[in-house]
XYZ file of C-alpha atoms in Angstrom:
561
model
C 43.785 7.777 -56.364
C 40.483 9.687 -57.717
C 40.828 12.813 -59.624
C 37.741 14.939 -60.640
C 37.583 17.549 -63.475
C 34.735 18.999 -65.570
C 37.244 18.372 -68.613
C 37.479 14.744 -69.414
C 40.262 15.548 -72.075
C 42.278 17.064 -69.237
C 42.233 13.697 -67.335
C 43.070 11.506 -70.212
C 45.744 13.745 -71.855
C 47.474 15.411 -69.017
C 46.798 13.178 -65.974
C 47.096 9.933 -67.783
C 43.889 8.573 -66.076
C 43.522 4.738 -66.473
C 39.702 4.777 -66.064
C 37.097 7.491 -66.688
C 33.602 7.530 -65.412
C 30.908 10.283 -65.575
C 29.553 11.448 -62.456
C 25.756 11.942 -63.248
C 23.930 15.157 -62.427
C 20.903 15.198 -60.004
C 17.653 13.831 -61.523
C 14.587 16.268 -61.835
C 13.236 14.896 -58.783
C 16.449 15.053 -56.836
C 17.162 18.477 -57.850
C 13.538 19.626 -56.898
C 13.981 17.889 -53.323
C 17.267 19.688 -52.791
C 15.635 23.068 -53.734
C 12.589 22.573 -51.499
C 14.829 21.568 -48.557
C 16.626 24.769 -48.744
C 13.544 26.974 -49.180
C 11.053 24.906 -47.296
C 7.279 24.997 -47.640
C 7.327 28.354 -49.543
C 7.840 26.590 -52.872
C 4.654 24.623 -52.468
C 2.109 27.411 -52.938
C 0.210 27.326 -56.280
C 1.659 30.619 -57.366
C 5.332 29.622 -56.583
C 5.449 25.804 -57.458
C 5.436 26.206 -61.199
C 7.832 28.768 -61.203
C 10.193 26.742 -58.916
C 9.881 23.692 -60.985
C 11.088 25.661 -64.219
C 13.955 27.117 -62.159
C 15.226 23.998 -61.043
C 14.947 22.545 -64.447
C 17.162 25.388 -65.750
C 19.797 24.634 -63.032
C 20.890 21.649 -65.010
C 20.811 19.333 -62.274
C 24.193 20.513 -60.822
C 23.917 20.850 -56.992
C 26.057 23.869 -56.720
C 23.557 25.642 -59.153
C 20.556 24.386 -57.264
C 21.924 25.246 -53.906
C 23.050 28.754 -55.173
C 19.734 29.753 -56.709
C 17.764 28.472 -53.891
C 19.596 30.533 -51.335
C 19.435 33.575 -53.480
C 15.563 33.313 -53.701
C 15.019 32.730 -49.885
C 12.435 35.194 -48.411
C 11.970 36.845 -51.677
C 8.830 38.055 -53.006
C 6.716 36.646 -55.829
C 7.813 39.505 -58.249
C 11.509 38.694 -57.757
C 10.376 34.835 -58.438
C 8.992 35.864 -61.758
C 11.760 38.150 -62.782
C 14.313 35.551 -61.736
C 12.598 33.100 -64.131
C 12.400 35.700 -66.719
C 16.149 36.215 -66.379
C 16.941 32.687 -66.759
C 14.763 32.327 -69.962
C 16.184 35.395 -71.528
C 19.945 34.964 -70.649
C 22.577 34.671 -73.240
C 25.422 33.103 -71.284
C 28.925 33.036 -72.435
C 30.348 29.963 -73.975
C 32.608 28.335 -71.481
C 34.266 24.977 -71.895
C 32.837 22.333 -69.830
C 30.014 24.222 -68.460
C 26.351 23.920 -69.215
C 24.834 27.190 -70.266
C 21.991 26.594 -67.860
C 24.485 26.107 -64.904
C 26.182 29.549 -65.842
C 22.994 31.216 -66.107
C 21.701 30.098 -62.680
C 24.935 31.110 -60.984
C 25.001 34.576 -62.754
C 21.229 35.041 -61.607
C 22.420 34.637 -57.898
C 24.903 37.318 -58.511
C 22.377 39.449 -60.239
C 19.950 39.131 -57.040
C 22.573 40.452 -54.623
C 21.058 43.459 -53.240
C 24.341 45.125 -52.467
C 26.571 46.667 -55.150
C 29.270 46.296 -52.974
C 28.877 42.568 -52.518
C 28.740 42.316 -56.253
C 32.190 44.291 -56.325
C 33.648 41.855 -53.752
C 32.579 38.934 -55.720
C 34.328 40.127 -58.832
C 37.245 40.783 -56.734
C 37.511 37.320 -55.523
C 37.395 36.187 -59.388
C 40.807 37.629 -59.615
C 42.394 34.919 -57.284
C 43.489 31.726 -58.596
C 41.012 28.857 -58.723
C 41.087 26.768 -55.584
C 43.358 28.920 -53.645
C 42.632 30.534 -50.173
C 41.382 34.226 -50.206
C 42.676 36.373 -47.497
C 39.990 38.369 -45.775
C 42.719 40.688 -44.800
C 43.794 41.147 -48.446
C 40.186 41.750 -49.594
C 40.048 44.362 -46.804
C 43.211 46.175 -47.992
C 42.263 45.916 -51.851
C 38.795 46.991 -51.131
C 39.684 49.942 -48.890
C 42.182 51.068 -51.380
C 39.909 50.930 -54.511
C 37.083 52.651 -52.792
C 34.502 49.657 -52.822
C 33.030 50.622 -49.476
C 30.997 53.635 -49.167
C 30.950 55.660 -45.905
C 33.768 53.759 -44.412
C 36.639 56.009 -43.110
C 38.667 53.678 -40.737
C 40.120 50.150 -41.243
C 37.906 48.843 -38.239
C 34.798 50.178 -40.041
C 36.065 48.526 -43.352
C 36.849 45.189 -41.593
C 33.391 44.929 -40.270
C 31.866 45.804 -43.676
C 33.976 43.256 -45.340
C 32.769 40.612 -42.957
C 29.055 41.529 -43.546
C 29.716 41.358 -47.223
C 31.227 37.959 -46.992
C 28.400 36.784 -44.991
C 26.004 37.962 -47.872
C 28.030 35.924 -50.323
C 28.188 32.970 -48.258
C 24.351 33.172 -47.599
C 23.996 33.034 -51.309
C 26.561 30.271 -51.607
C 28.772 32.192 -53.621
C 31.660 31.907 -51.122
C 32.594 29.210 -48.759
C 34.384 29.096 -45.543
C 38.131 28.771 -46.005
C 40.389 26.338 -44.044
C 41.390 29.037 -41.822
C 39.513 31.668 -39.697
C 40.460 34.632 -41.807
C 40.120 32.840 -45.292
C 37.342 32.090 -47.619
C 37.398 30.315 -50.978
C 35.095 29.754 -54.050
C 33.625 26.599 -55.406
C 35.724 26.159 -58.799
C 32.447 26.357 -60.773
C 31.257 29.591 -59.127
C 34.906 30.701 -59.600
C 34.539 30.134 -63.308
C 31.507 32.276 -63.563
C 33.173 35.036 -61.281
C 36.200 35.228 -63.724
C 33.637 35.554 -66.545
C 31.423 38.313 -64.744
C 34.492 40.186 -63.837
C 35.693 40.225 -67.353
C 32.461 41.678 -68.571
C 33.471 44.402 -65.931
C 37.065 44.867 -67.659
C 38.707 42.846 -64.782
C 40.801 40.344 -66.357
C 42.365 37.281 -64.543
C 45.291 36.138 -66.912
C 45.685 32.500 -67.139
C 48.810 30.552 -66.676
C 49.876 30.868 -70.539
C 53.177 30.204 -72.174
C 53.377 33.667 -73.502
C 52.361 36.210 -70.685
C 53.697 38.934 -72.659
C 51.392 38.062 -75.622
C 48.338 37.797 -73.429
C 48.953 41.051 -71.515
C 49.284 42.718 -74.743
C 45.937 41.491 -75.818
C 44.413 42.198 -72.461
C 45.850 45.953 -72.666
C 43.660 46.455 -75.980
C 40.340 45.902 -73.945
C 40.933 48.896 -71.533
C 41.205 47.025 -68.308
C 40.549 48.419 -64.838
C 41.907 45.395 -63.150
C 44.652 42.862 -64.204
C 45.591 39.971 -61.915
C 48.263 37.303 -62.522
C 47.610 34.851 -59.796
C 50.468 32.251 -58.817
C 52.146 32.517 -62.150
C 55.731 31.403 -62.661
C 56.782 34.741 -64.343
C 60.475 35.606 -65.022
C 59.745 38.890 -66.916
C 56.891 41.224 -67.579
C 56.527 43.724 -70.599
C 58.771 46.792 -70.583
C 55.544 49.214 -70.077
C 52.020 48.165 -68.744
C 50.642 51.464 -70.393
C 46.962 50.876 -69.281
C 45.458 54.369 -68.700
C 42.292 53.003 -67.039
C 44.012 50.599 -64.841
C 43.135 50.977 -61.133
C 44.099 47.538 -59.713
C 47.125 45.192 -60.573
C 47.838 42.086 -58.598
C 50.903 39.783 -59.084
C 50.950 36.515 -57.038
C 54.414 35.021 -58.063
C 54.673 31.332 -57.818
C 58.193 30.706 -56.348
C 60.703 33.094 -55.109
C 63.411 33.492 -57.782
C 64.385 36.741 -59.241
C 62.310 38.452 -62.020
C 62.614 41.429 -64.103
C 60.388 44.486 -63.740
C 61.410 47.524 -66.024
C 61.838 51.002 -64.448
C 59.284 51.997 -67.178
C 56.733 49.434 -66.370
C 54.280 51.794 -64.588
C 54.334 54.443 -67.176
C 50.841 55.191 -68.478
C 49.134 53.832 -65.693
C 48.782 56.757 -63.354
C 45.252 55.885 -62.230
C 46.219 52.781 -60.277
C 44.923 52.818 -56.849
C 45.860 49.284 -55.691
C 49.076 47.543 -56.387
C 50.038 44.179 -54.906
C 53.279 42.263 -55.721
C 53.846 38.925 -53.884
C 57.153 36.856 -53.964
C 59.294 39.300 -56.043
C 62.878 40.069 -55.551
C 63.970 43.567 -56.262
C 67.285 45.258 -55.904
C 65.101 48.537 -56.057
C 61.565 49.314 -56.883
C 60.915 50.455 -60.460
C 61.297 54.218 -60.822
C 58.115 54.498 -62.619
C 56.332 53.583 -59.275
C 56.985 56.888 -57.901
C 54.432 58.190 -60.726
C 51.517 56.279 -59.309
C 50.225 59.400 -57.571
C 46.803 57.848 -56.913
C 47.987 54.905 -55.263
C 46.048 54.081 -51.911
C 47.150 50.641 -51.352
C 50.603 49.214 -51.938
C 51.106 45.383 -50.639
C 54.780 43.915 -51.172
C 54.295 40.694 -49.581
C 57.076 38.021 -49.346
C 59.471 40.302 -51.243
C 63.196 40.988 -50.770
C 63.581 44.635 -51.003
C 66.629 46.827 -50.627
C 65.859 50.376 -51.753
C 62.374 51.289 -51.001
C 62.726 55.004 -50.513
C 60.551 55.826 -53.746
C 57.582 54.791 -51.783
C 57.794 58.136 -49.999
C 56.752 59.962 -53.320
C 53.396 58.173 -52.990
C 51.651 61.108 -51.189
C 47.953 59.416 -51.210
C 49.127 56.181 -49.621
C 46.743 54.788 -46.786
C 47.661 51.181 -46.788
C 51.251 50.097 -46.799
C 52.132 46.498 -46.275
C 55.524 44.621 -46.362
C 54.262 41.691 -44.559
C 56.734 38.509 -44.933
C 59.155 40.848 -46.811
C 62.790 41.328 -46.019
C 63.913 45.024 -45.997
C 67.343 46.173 -45.003
C 66.492 49.565 -43.729
C 63.416 51.612 -43.273
C 63.819 55.277 -44.614
C 62.019 58.131 -43.081
C 59.714 58.306 -45.886
C 57.362 55.560 -45.168
C 55.855 54.060 -41.944
C 54.242 50.414 -42.419
C 56.738 48.185 -40.990
C 57.827 44.511 -41.207
C 61.147 42.503 -41.718
C 63.039 45.513 -40.693
C 66.639 45.714 -39.315
C 66.447 49.527 -38.367
C 63.735 51.848 -37.808
C 64.563 55.327 -37.357
C 63.812 56.862 -33.907
C 60.696 59.240 -33.619
C 59.356 57.803 -36.756
C 56.382 55.494 -35.500
C 55.097 58.223 -33.229
C 54.218 60.440 -36.235
C 51.792 58.144 -37.586
C 49.074 59.178 -35.206
C 46.266 57.798 -37.375
C 47.739 54.351 -37.592
C 45.223 51.659 -36.914
C 47.090 48.374 -37.558
C 50.927 47.724 -36.981
C 52.386 44.299 -37.837
C 55.880 43.990 -37.000
C 56.193 40.346 -35.725
C 59.196 38.235 -36.707
C 60.620 41.605 -38.298
C 61.926 43.779 -35.759
C 63.102 43.550 -32.368
C 65.868 45.879 -31.587
C 63.866 48.473 -29.624
C 65.738 51.072 -27.771
C 65.301 51.230 -24.032
C 64.777 54.946 -23.995
C 63.549 57.577 -26.560
C 66.085 59.649 -28.282
C 68.358 56.560 -28.968
C 69.542 55.196 -32.393
C 66.643 53.059 -32.871
C 62.770 53.199 -32.143
C 61.483 52.740 -28.688
C 58.276 51.217 -27.446
C 57.360 54.413 -25.955
C 56.464 55.672 -29.262
C 53.312 53.470 -29.517
C 51.909 55.639 -26.852
C 51.137 58.204 -29.447
C 49.169 55.609 -31.690
C 45.763 56.362 -29.805
C 43.756 54.670 -32.749
C 45.688 51.415 -32.925
C 43.420 48.377 -32.797
C 46.017 45.628 -34.052
C 49.462 45.029 -32.813
C 52.151 42.403 -33.642
C 55.499 42.879 -32.115
C 58.411 41.003 -30.570
C 60.279 42.404 -27.506
C 63.541 40.811 -26.691
C 64.069 42.507 -23.156
C 60.858 42.673 -20.991
C 62.813 45.376 -18.965
C 62.231 47.973 -21.696
C 58.320 47.742 -21.593
C 57.257 51.110 -20.871
C 55.239 51.315 -17.326
C 52.409 53.505 -18.896
C 51.990 51.707 -22.338
C 48.226 51.225 -22.464
C 46.575 51.068 -25.688
C 42.917 51.505 -25.079
C 41.579 50.662 -28.412
C 43.738 47.605 -28.870
C 41.369 44.657 -30.092
C 43.815 42.083 -31.609
C 47.477 41.487 -30.532
C 50.181 38.972 -30.836
C 53.126 39.861 -28.587
C 56.201 37.947 -28.045
C 58.537 38.844 -25.015
C 61.830 37.195 -25.110
C 64.119 35.447 -27.711
C 61.930 34.210 -30.580
C 58.990 35.034 -32.576
C 57.772 31.257 -33.599
C 53.983 31.726 -34.063
C 53.529 28.355 -35.648
C 50.905 26.289 -33.660
C 48.922 29.252 -32.736
C 45.162 28.509 -32.810
C 43.671 30.145 -35.674
C 40.525 31.550 -34.235
C 42.084 33.354 -31.365
C 42.778 37.281 -31.763
C 44.727 37.879 -28.521
C 47.943 36.132 -27.942
C 51.129 36.503 -25.427
C 54.125 34.302 -25.696
C 56.792 34.544 -23.197
C 60.165 32.966 -24.107
C 63.507 32.407 -22.380
C 62.641 34.820 -19.377
C 63.653 34.868 -15.898
C 61.363 36.090 -12.939
C 58.227 36.561 -14.827
C 56.366 37.722 -11.839
C 58.081 41.183 -12.371
C 55.788 41.390 -15.703
C 52.893 42.231 -13.282
C 54.557 45.240 -12.018
C 53.830 46.675 -15.458
C 50.193 47.488 -15.798
C 49.968 47.561 -19.460
C 51.690 43.837 -19.724
C 49.412 42.770 -16.802
C 46.311 43.738 -18.775
C 47.628 42.072 -22.086
C 47.936 38.933 -20.087
C 44.485 39.176 -18.346
C 42.700 39.835 -21.855
C 44.767 36.995 -23.522
C 43.068 34.188 -25.333
C 46.137 32.074 -25.787
C 49.390 32.238 -23.758
C 52.505 30.244 -24.575
C 55.170 29.671 -21.953
C 58.600 28.461 -23.352
C 61.931 27.959 -21.628
C 60.977 29.878 -18.577
C 63.676 30.086 -15.932
C 63.056 30.612 -11.946
C 59.503 29.789 -12.566
C 58.040 26.956 -10.057
C 54.148 27.965 -10.131
C 53.216 29.250 -13.502
C 49.695 30.795 -12.513
C 50.839 32.242 -9.146
C 53.608 34.134 -10.788
C 51.644 35.578 -13.749
C 48.351 36.034 -11.904
C 47.375 39.164 -10.339
C 44.769 37.547 -8.156
C 41.960 37.663 -10.606
C 42.768 34.558 -12.863
C 42.661 34.474 -16.636
C 39.005 34.986 -17.542
C 39.593 34.979 -21.325
C 42.045 32.301 -21.731
C 41.210 29.415 -24.071
C 44.639 27.898 -24.782
C 47.522 27.286 -22.758
C 50.850 26.049 -24.155
C 53.716 25.273 -21.841
C 57.140 23.940 -23.224
C 60.513 23.366 -22.089
C 60.008 24.958 -18.692
C 62.126 22.554 -16.572
C 61.742 24.418 -13.276
C 57.896 24.655 -13.144
C 56.583 22.247 -10.504
C 52.806 22.798 -11.196
C 50.612 24.895 -13.315
C 47.759 25.754 -10.857
C 47.886 26.271 -6.936
C 50.103 25.624 -3.940
C 48.454 24.606 -0.773
C 46.070 27.224 0.242
C 46.082 29.065 -3.115
C 43.733 27.177 -5.234
C 40.903 29.510 -6.271
C 37.855 29.108 -8.098
C 37.775 29.804 -11.846
C 41.408 30.500 -12.616
C 40.662 29.246 -16.161
C 37.041 29.580 -16.642
C 37.166 29.350 -20.332
C 40.046 27.222 -20.878
C 39.547 24.746 -23.840
C 43.130 23.052 -24.149
C 46.371 22.628 -22.285
C 49.284 21.710 -24.268
C 52.459 20.435 -22.363
C 55.728 19.493 -24.146
C 58.999 18.464 -22.524
C 57.137 18.750 -19.293
C 57.557 17.092 -15.990
C 55.207 18.712 -13.292
C 51.770 18.339 -12.051
C 49.021 20.263 -13.318
C 47.220 21.111 -10.162
C 48.799 20.966 -6.887
C 46.669 21.182 -3.685
C 42.977 20.714 -4.228
C 41.764 18.731 -6.972
C 39.135 19.771 -9.581
C 35.677 18.644 -9.185
C 33.788 16.269 -11.754
C 31.790 19.477 -12.733
C 35.081 21.060 -14.106
C 35.263 19.240 -17.539
C 34.368 19.855 -21.061
C 30.744 20.880 -21.947
C 30.065 21.215 -17.998
C 32.453 24.125 -17.493
C 29.566 26.810 -17.212
C 28.820 25.107 -13.941
C 30.809 26.050 -10.857
C 34.494 24.766 -11.349
C 37.317 24.463 -8.861
C 40.305 25.943 -11.088
C 40.288 24.218 -14.473
C 37.675 23.654 -17.174
C 39.288 22.365 -20.389
C 38.395 19.808 -22.983
C 41.571 18.731 -24.004
C 45.034 17.983 -22.654
C 47.941 17.388 -25.172
C 50.996 15.932 -23.496
C 54.230 15.114 -25.407
C 57.863 13.861 -24.397
C 58.291 13.478 -20.506
C 55.476 12.086 -18.364
C 54.355 13.909 -15.411
C 55.676 12.562 -12.128
C 53.902 9.973 -10.194
């Protein structure tokens, strides 16, 4: 096992490492070569070359510093190069254990060269996360929207586009990296250290995992913070009162899911808070002082167990409310963002005509068949004309309204049948339909809204279907699946073939299909006419018979011979 750290004492003292060796930084020549590889011939002019040489020297030979500065100076004028060198010469970097001052100054320069104030704000916001942890783009969207970071943005769709543009800017400057998932980003640990330091200068504090949290919180309060983050801390109890009159953002990402105490008085004296996120907390009821946060715009209670949440109804300025992955016994009339619910009052959803995103997957499935019943009905969704994102489970396909067409819908995960089960979903897809335990699925095509959802889907899961012999024939309206990239079929014992019967094989049933996953399957993929050689992999842009995928994943039972 190989461990790396900027702190040798940490390896020897805490990790009990047996053999330690230093990884040398780049030589002057190697660093300059890396710098020139990124910037090309622009560094070799008589005016730029001496400036480039000194800038590289001040990067301390650390690849992340050289790369970050080089990308920040791409396509910049001579005046900006001169100013960059001047900043490096005159900078008075903070003392950070284990980090060379020149490295800190180099990364700080890249931050200073960001043209957008919004990009700088987003960078500092990322510094409030824990080192090495994934940063959810959706969270940056919610926090940034509630905090007012994005100018001239009035809808979540506009904010989403802005966040992605800013993230691209930060990636271009090597201040952010791609995350493991499509909707995640991350920071290099050295960049993160600088981000935390820069955020601190702006009164934004990432409180480390110290033994005495209450003491550290008290020290932080004396500095007049506008943002406090406690990322992934194993905290049992917080101070009785937060009392930070300038505080605008408070984040608590709790490690583990045990109970913790938050005093009813905790939010007293923090009436300016605009963004509040509490993750992994068990509440019998929310602190009564939460109702005094009259300026709160974003409230995220993720992975929490909540009983009484009626107090949220007092937050009149609230625009973004998320209970994702939380368990809530009953949704009162006072609020409208919905997940992990047992009861939704009827005629409640339809009141939220401005709602753009609704996440109810794996939370609520007890839809009433008609309006006016004891629970919410799917017909209420028809009034959400601005809805762009929807995640729902519907147990009974018969209750789907015939005229449910959501014109603005761009992203959806919809499960029709017995179970949500969204593991194994391909991360980059944005439109998914899952059919589980249904009989006679061809009746779904009688519903125009459902037919359009199937036609536009990028991924379809078929699980334990009954009375289905030809999957495509019974789900296809004759136009094929023009956007489908991934098809998963599991435990469908009555299916005889996926595509075609004699006389029904058409061209381009799956023109974009990349993978077909078969589990507990015993059928043939194509019945009738066989696909031609031109129907595979990279050649799928050429005319195909009916299949054009790169990968077949089969498990359990073999197909019949």
